[in-house]
Short mmCIF file of C-alpha atoms in Angstrom, two decimals:
data_model
loop_
_atom_site.label_atom_id
_atom_site.label_comp_id
_atom_site.label_asym_id
_atom_site.label_seq_id
_atom_site.Cartn_x
_atom_site.Cartn_y
_atom_site.Cartn_z
CA MET A 679 123.59 55.26 76.67
CA LYS A 680 125.20 56.59 73.27
CA ASN A 681 127.33 59.20 73.28
CA ASP A 682 125.10 62.12 71.20
CA PRO A 683 121.35 60.90 73.50
CA LEU A 684 118.59 61.74 71.40
CA ILE A 685 116.40 62.64 75.21
CA SER A 686 118.07 64.00 77.85
CA ILE A 687 116.07 63.71 80.92
CA ILE A 688 116.74 66.59 83.96
CA ILE A 689 115.59 66.07 87.23
CA PRO A 690 116.38 69.47 89.38
CA SER A 691 116.92 67.91 93.46
CA TYR A 692 117.02 69.14 97.32
CA ASN A 693 117.01 66.59 100.06
CA SER A 694 115.44 63.67 97.63
CA GLN A 695 117.55 62.06 99.40
CA ASN A 696 113.64 59.68 99.92
CA ASN A 697 112.43 58.82 96.73
CA ILE A 698 115.40 59.55 94.17
CA LYS A 699 115.83 56.30 93.83
CA ARG A 700 112.91 55.24 92.10
CA CYS A 701 112.40 57.78 89.36
CA VAL A 702 116.53 56.76 88.36
CA ASN A 703 114.95 52.88 88.95
CA ALA A 704 111.58 53.89 86.66
CA LEU A 705 113.99 55.52 83.75
CA VAL A 706 117.49 52.98 83.31
CA ASN A 707 114.47 50.50 83.16
CA GLN A 708 112.68 51.60 80.36
CA LYS A 709 111.18 49.70 77.17
CA THR A 710 112.89 50.97 74.37
CA GLU A 711 116.52 51.55 71.90
CA ILE A 712 116.01 54.91 72.25
CA SER A 713 119.70 57.03 73.52
CA TYR A 714 119.02 59.09 76.31
CA GLN A 715 120.94 60.74 78.98
CA ILE A 716 119.63 61.72 83.39
CA ILE A 717 121.33 63.96 84.34
CA VAL A 718 119.98 64.80 88.06
CA VAL A 719 120.70 68.65 89.62
CA ASP A 720 121.39 68.65 93.38
CA CYS A 721 121.65 71.12 95.78
CA SER A 722 121.51 69.18 98.58
CA GLU A 723 123.06 70.61 102.08
CA HIS A 724 124.22 66.25 102.53
CA GLU A 725 125.96 63.80 100.00
CA LEU A 726 123.37 61.44 100.70
CA VAL A 727 121.56 61.39 96.90
CA LYS A 728 125.03 61.77 95.49
CA GLU A 729 125.32 57.96 96.61
CA ILE A 730 122.53 57.31 95.15
CA CYS A 731 122.85 58.33 91.70
CA GLY A 732 126.77 57.33 91.74
CA GLN A 733 124.90 53.89 92.18
CA TYR A 734 123.89 54.32 87.63
CA GLN A 735 126.87 55.22 85.70
CA SER A 736 123.85 56.09 83.53
CA VAL A 737 123.74 59.28 85.16
CA ILE A 738 125.35 62.21 85.33
CA TYR A 739 125.08 64.51 88.84
CA HIS A 740 125.79 67.56 88.87
CA HIS A 741 126.40 69.76 93.01
CA VAL A 742 125.30 72.73 92.95
CA PRO A 743 126.31 74.46 96.75
CA GLU A 744 123.39 76.78 96.86
CA ARG A 745 120.29 76.22 96.86
CA PHE A 746 118.39 77.21 94.72
CA ASN A 747 114.75 77.32 93.50
CA PRO A 748 113.48 74.32 90.81
CA GLY A 749 113.58 76.28 87.91
CA ILE A 750 116.94 76.92 88.24
CA GLY A 751 118.18 73.78 88.52
CA ARG A 752 116.08 72.65 84.99
CA ASN A 753 118.43 75.72 83.30
CA ILE A 754 121.82 74.87 84.35
CA GLY A 755 120.73 70.32 83.58
CA ALA A 756 119.47 72.28 80.08
CA GLN A 757 122.75 73.67 80.07
CA LYS A 758 124.61 70.42 80.40
CA ALA A 759 121.91 68.97 78.12
CA ASN A 760 122.94 67.24 74.38
CA GLY A 761 119.84 65.57 73.73
CA LYS A 762 116.65 66.68 70.86
CA ILE A 763 114.33 66.74 73.91
CA LEU A 764 113.95 68.12 76.93
CA VAL A 765 112.53 65.94 79.96
CA PHE A 766 111.41 67.85 82.82
CA ILE A 767 110.45 65.39 85.59
CA ASP A 768 110.80 66.16 89.32
CA SER A 769 112.84 63.74 91.50
CA ASP A 770 109.37 62.10 93.25
CA VAL A 771 107.76 61.19 89.60
CA VAL A 772 108.57 58.09 88.20
CA ILE A 773 108.15 57.42 84.61
CA ASP A 774 106.28 54.73 83.27
CA GLU A 775 108.53 52.44 81.36
CA HIS A 776 106.75 53.25 77.60
CA ALA A 777 107.07 57.14 78.81
CA LEU A 778 110.34 57.81 76.23
CA GLU A 779 108.64 55.90 73.57
CA ASN A 780 105.91 57.23 73.59
CA ILE A 781 107.41 60.85 74.03
CA ASN A 782 109.96 60.28 71.06
CA ARG A 783 106.77 59.23 69.13
CA ASN A 784 104.54 62.70 70.20
CA TYR A 785 108.09 64.66 69.32
CA LYS A 786 108.51 62.72 65.88
CA GLU A 787 104.59 63.55 65.16
CA GLY A 788 105.21 67.68 65.26
CA CYS A 789 104.57 68.06 69.82
CA THR A 790 107.56 69.78 70.40
CA ILE A 791 105.63 71.16 73.70
CA PHE A 792 103.83 68.75 75.23
CA GLY A 793 103.05 67.16 79.56
CA GLY A 794 102.12 64.02 80.54
CA ALA A 795 99.32 63.16 82.24
CA LEU A 796 100.23 62.85 86.26
CA GLU A 797 98.74 59.82 88.51
CA ARG A 798 98.84 59.48 92.01
CA PHE A 799 101.46 56.92 92.96
CA SER A 800 100.70 54.12 95.38
CA GLY A 801 103.00 52.81 96.04
CA ASP A 802 103.38 53.95 99.97
CA PRO A 803 100.82 54.34 102.49
CA PHE A 804 97.50 56.13 101.56
CA SER A 805 96.84 59.71 103.17
CA PHE A 806 94.89 62.97 102.63
CA ALA A 807 97.20 65.21 102.60
CA SER A 808 98.70 63.41 99.27
CA ALA A 809 95.37 62.70 97.81
CA PHE A 810 94.37 66.83 98.15
CA GLU A 811 97.99 67.54 96.85
CA HIS A 812 97.55 65.95 94.13
CA GLN A 813 93.69 66.54 93.11
CA PHE A 814 94.15 70.69 93.54
CA PHE A 815 97.74 70.43 90.90
CA ASN A 816 96.94 67.89 88.68
CA HIS A 817 93.98 67.18 88.23
CA GLU A 818 93.96 69.35 83.73
CA SER A 819 96.13 66.18 83.79
CA GLN A 820 95.02 62.62 84.29
CA LYS A 821 95.25 59.81 81.68
CA GLY A 822 91.55 59.28 81.84
CA ARG A 823 92.10 62.45 79.47
CA LYS A 824 92.29 63.33 75.54
CA LYS A 825 94.79 65.16 73.82
CA PHE A 826 94.29 68.16 73.83
CA GLU A 827 95.53 72.01 74.05
CA ARG A 828 96.52 73.52 77.00
CA LYS A 829 97.54 76.94 78.06
CA ASN A 830 99.77 75.93 80.85
CA LEU A 831 101.59 73.07 81.71
CA SER A 832 103.67 71.07 84.61
CA SER A 833 107.35 71.19 84.83
CA ALA A 834 106.36 68.06 87.44
CA PHE A 835 106.59 66.18 83.46
CA LEU A 836 107.30 68.26 81.16
CA ILE A 837 108.22 67.74 77.95
CA VAL A 838 109.82 70.05 75.49
CA SER A 839 112.55 70.28 72.32
CA LYS A 840 115.97 71.90 73.09
CA ASP A 841 115.71 74.56 70.50
CA VAL A 842 112.70 75.65 71.85
CA PHE A 843 113.59 75.70 75.25
CA ASP A 844 117.29 77.76 74.37
CA GLU A 845 116.02 80.19 72.95
CA SER A 846 112.70 80.52 74.59
CA GLY A 847 115.33 81.43 78.04
CA GLY A 848 114.61 79.30 80.86
CA PHE A 849 112.89 78.84 84.02
CA LYS A 850 112.02 82.38 85.79
CA ASP A 851 114.23 82.61 89.39
CA ILE A 852 110.76 82.04 91.44
CA PRO A 853 109.43 78.69 93.70
CA ARG A 854 106.34 77.99 92.38
CA MET A 855 103.98 78.98 88.57
CA GLN A 856 107.29 79.48 87.57
CA ASP A 857 106.11 76.41 84.63
CA THR A 858 103.23 78.43 84.61
CA GLU A 859 105.25 81.81 83.50
CA LEU A 860 108.05 79.79 80.96
CA THR A 861 104.80 77.97 79.79
CA GLU A 862 102.04 81.32 79.05
CA ARG A 863 105.86 82.76 77.61
CA LEU A 864 106.04 80.25 75.13
CA ILE A 865 102.85 80.57 73.86
CA GLN A 866 102.91 84.48 73.40
CA ASN A 867 105.49 83.57 71.17
CA GLY A 868 103.96 81.58 69.48
CA HIS A 869 103.95 77.97 70.36
CA LYS A 870 101.20 75.22 70.77
CA LEU A 871 101.07 73.44 74.40
CA TYR A 872 99.83 69.95 73.97
CA PHE A 873 98.81 67.99 76.80
CA ILE A 874 99.45 63.51 76.16
CA PRO A 875 97.59 61.45 78.14
CA ASP A 876 99.50 58.17 76.61
CA VAL A 877 103.08 60.03 78.55
CA ILE A 878 101.81 59.07 82.59
CA GLY A 879 104.56 59.52 84.85
CA TYR A 880 103.06 58.23 88.71
CA GLN A 881 103.80 61.58 91.26
CA ILE A 882 104.93 60.45 94.50
CA GLN A 883 103.67 63.30 96.91
CA ASP A 884 104.23 62.78 100.43
CA SER A 885 103.58 66.29 101.63
CA LYS A 886 102.49 67.33 104.71
CA PHE A 887 98.57 69.29 104.96
CA ILE A 888 100.60 72.28 105.93
CA GLN A 889 102.89 71.94 103.34
CA VAL A 890 100.15 71.51 100.94
CA LEU A 891 98.58 74.84 102.17
CA ARG A 892 102.22 76.70 102.21
CA LYS A 893 101.93 75.85 97.99
CA ILE A 894 98.91 76.59 97.86
CA TYR A 895 99.21 79.70 98.89
CA ILE A 896 102.94 80.28 97.11
CA SER A 897 99.86 79.87 93.78
CA GLY A 898 98.48 82.07 94.38
CA ARG A 899 100.92 85.09 95.67
CA ASN A 900 102.31 84.13 92.61
CA VAL A 901 99.89 84.14 89.71
CA TYR A 902 99.08 87.39 89.70
CA ILE A 903 102.52 88.89 89.61
CA ILE A 904 102.90 86.48 86.46
CA ARG A 905 99.38 87.32 84.31
CA TYR A 906 98.57 90.12 85.94
CA LYS A 907 100.07 93.36 87.90
CA ASN A 908 100.74 94.70 84.55
CA ARG A 909 97.38 95.32 84.21
CA GLY A 910 95.35 98.35 83.45
CA ASN A 911 93.96 99.78 87.44
CA LEU A 912 89.88 99.37 86.43
CA PHE A 913 91.11 95.80 85.95
CA LYS A 914 92.52 94.91 89.00
CA PHE A 915 89.53 96.63 90.67
CA PHE A 916 87.45 94.67 89.55
CA LEU A 917 89.24 91.20 89.93
CA PHE A 918 89.72 92.34 93.78
CA LEU A 919 85.84 92.43 93.57
CA LEU A 920 85.85 89.59 92.20
CA LEU A 921 87.86 87.52 93.41
CA PRO A 922 85.84 85.62 96.09
CA LEU A 923 83.36 84.11 93.15
CA ILE A 924 86.81 83.69 90.81
CA SER A 925 88.35 80.95 93.75
CA PHE A 926 84.83 79.73 94.33
CA LEU A 927 84.67 78.66 90.35
CA LYS A 928 88.28 77.94 90.25
CA ALA A 929 88.05 75.31 93.21
CA SER A 930 84.76 74.06 92.23
CA ARG A 931 86.13 74.04 88.15
CA ILE A 932 88.62 71.70 89.68
CA CYS A 933 86.55 69.18 91.35
CA ILE A 934 84.28 68.26 89.26
CA ARG A 935 87.57 67.54 86.24
CA ASN A 936 88.56 65.27 89.20
CA ILE A 937 85.03 63.72 89.34
CA ARG A 938 84.91 63.33 86.13
CA TYR A 939 88.71 61.98 84.85
CA LEU A 940 89.84 60.52 88.03
CA ALA A 941 90.47 56.95 87.38
CA ILE A 942 86.69 54.93 88.83
CA ARG A 943 88.38 54.23 92.08
CA GLU A 944 88.81 57.57 92.65
CA LYS A 945 86.10 59.08 92.21
CA GLY A 946 84.73 58.29 95.78
CA LEU A 947 87.27 59.70 97.52
CA ALA A 948 87.40 62.78 95.28
CA LEU A 949 84.00 63.95 96.29
CA VAL A 950 85.39 63.38 100.33
CA ILE A 951 87.89 64.72 99.81
CA SER A 952 86.18 67.89 97.66
CA PRO A 953 86.23 70.09 100.80
CA LEU A 954 89.59 70.31 100.86
CA ILE A 955 89.43 71.30 97.95
CA LEU A 956 87.00 74.85 98.30
CA ILE A 957 89.39 75.25 101.41
CA GLY A 958 92.13 74.95 99.41
CA GLY A 959 90.24 77.45 97.10
CA ILE A 960 90.15 79.75 99.60
CA ILE A 961 94.40 79.98 100.42
CA TRP A 962 95.25 80.69 97.21
CA MET A 963 92.70 83.69 97.46
CA ILE A 964 94.36 84.88 100.31
CA GLY A 965 97.79 84.62 98.38
CA PHE A 966 96.64 86.37 95.68
CA TYR A 967 94.58 89.14 97.29
CA HIS A 968 98.42 89.29 99.36
CA SER A 969 100.45 89.79 96.22
CA MET A 970 97.46 92.34 95.22
CA THR A 971 98.44 94.34 97.69
CA PHE A 972 102.27 94.38 98.51
CA ARG A 973 102.97 93.39 94.23
CA SER A 974 105.41 90.82 95.12
CA TYR A 975 105.97 87.67 94.48
CA MET A 976 106.35 84.98 96.93
CA THR A 977 110.35 84.35 96.35
CA LYS A 978 111.61 82.05 98.53
CA SER A 979 110.19 78.72 98.65
CA ARG A 980 109.67 78.39 102.01
#
């Protein structure tokens, strides 16, 4: 790596020892001449992640003694980054070997904030929980889609100019939806967001079914605070009444997108998982109603 990298890749980590080696291997084996650095910000209570990162001379490892929400780990990494382009990826994302080349090309073409395609990692044994999680949360990020302008982006694989990120003030300290809050705030500040289908990552989703439902519940709780807390009472009244219909339409839209845009071999699976998506919509609605009643974030990730 050169001393003045073009790209800084930032990975927040908490007990990521089962996945981070595959994540970093994909980074160090990129087919590119671009200079880049890899920064792992870890808050694990053990040294397993540190030992894995120590196997790579190109990895800058930073440990934080107190557990943080992922957005805070990303902020710490961004402060230590020297690159013009920040690439935020989760420790369970394995990027395609041409990803950095494609990131650089799209950046040169004028995209300063964009997200990559997130496909389900197929290197582990199949589970319905992993397929359910992937289809519920990544339904706008299939590589089969065309480039288009987005209203928000996932921080699991997010690319942003360092100047823009620093100017924004970074992520807020919330466990889920911190990416939605940041990217929607960037739009409010006049920026455009894009989905770029040729920048590809594969996500290792190994959560248990109950953990996936919890993530959906937290997302429902936090999205109300991010988008609707400061709206007028009349708007909130109708939102309260219409929320069952909204949640059903949200789940139906997810199902339709998965059936339309997933690879052919995944389309049958999307049909099978559709009832779970509808259940997920109900869980999301319960979390939303909770925040409408108590007006609070879910401030801890677990």
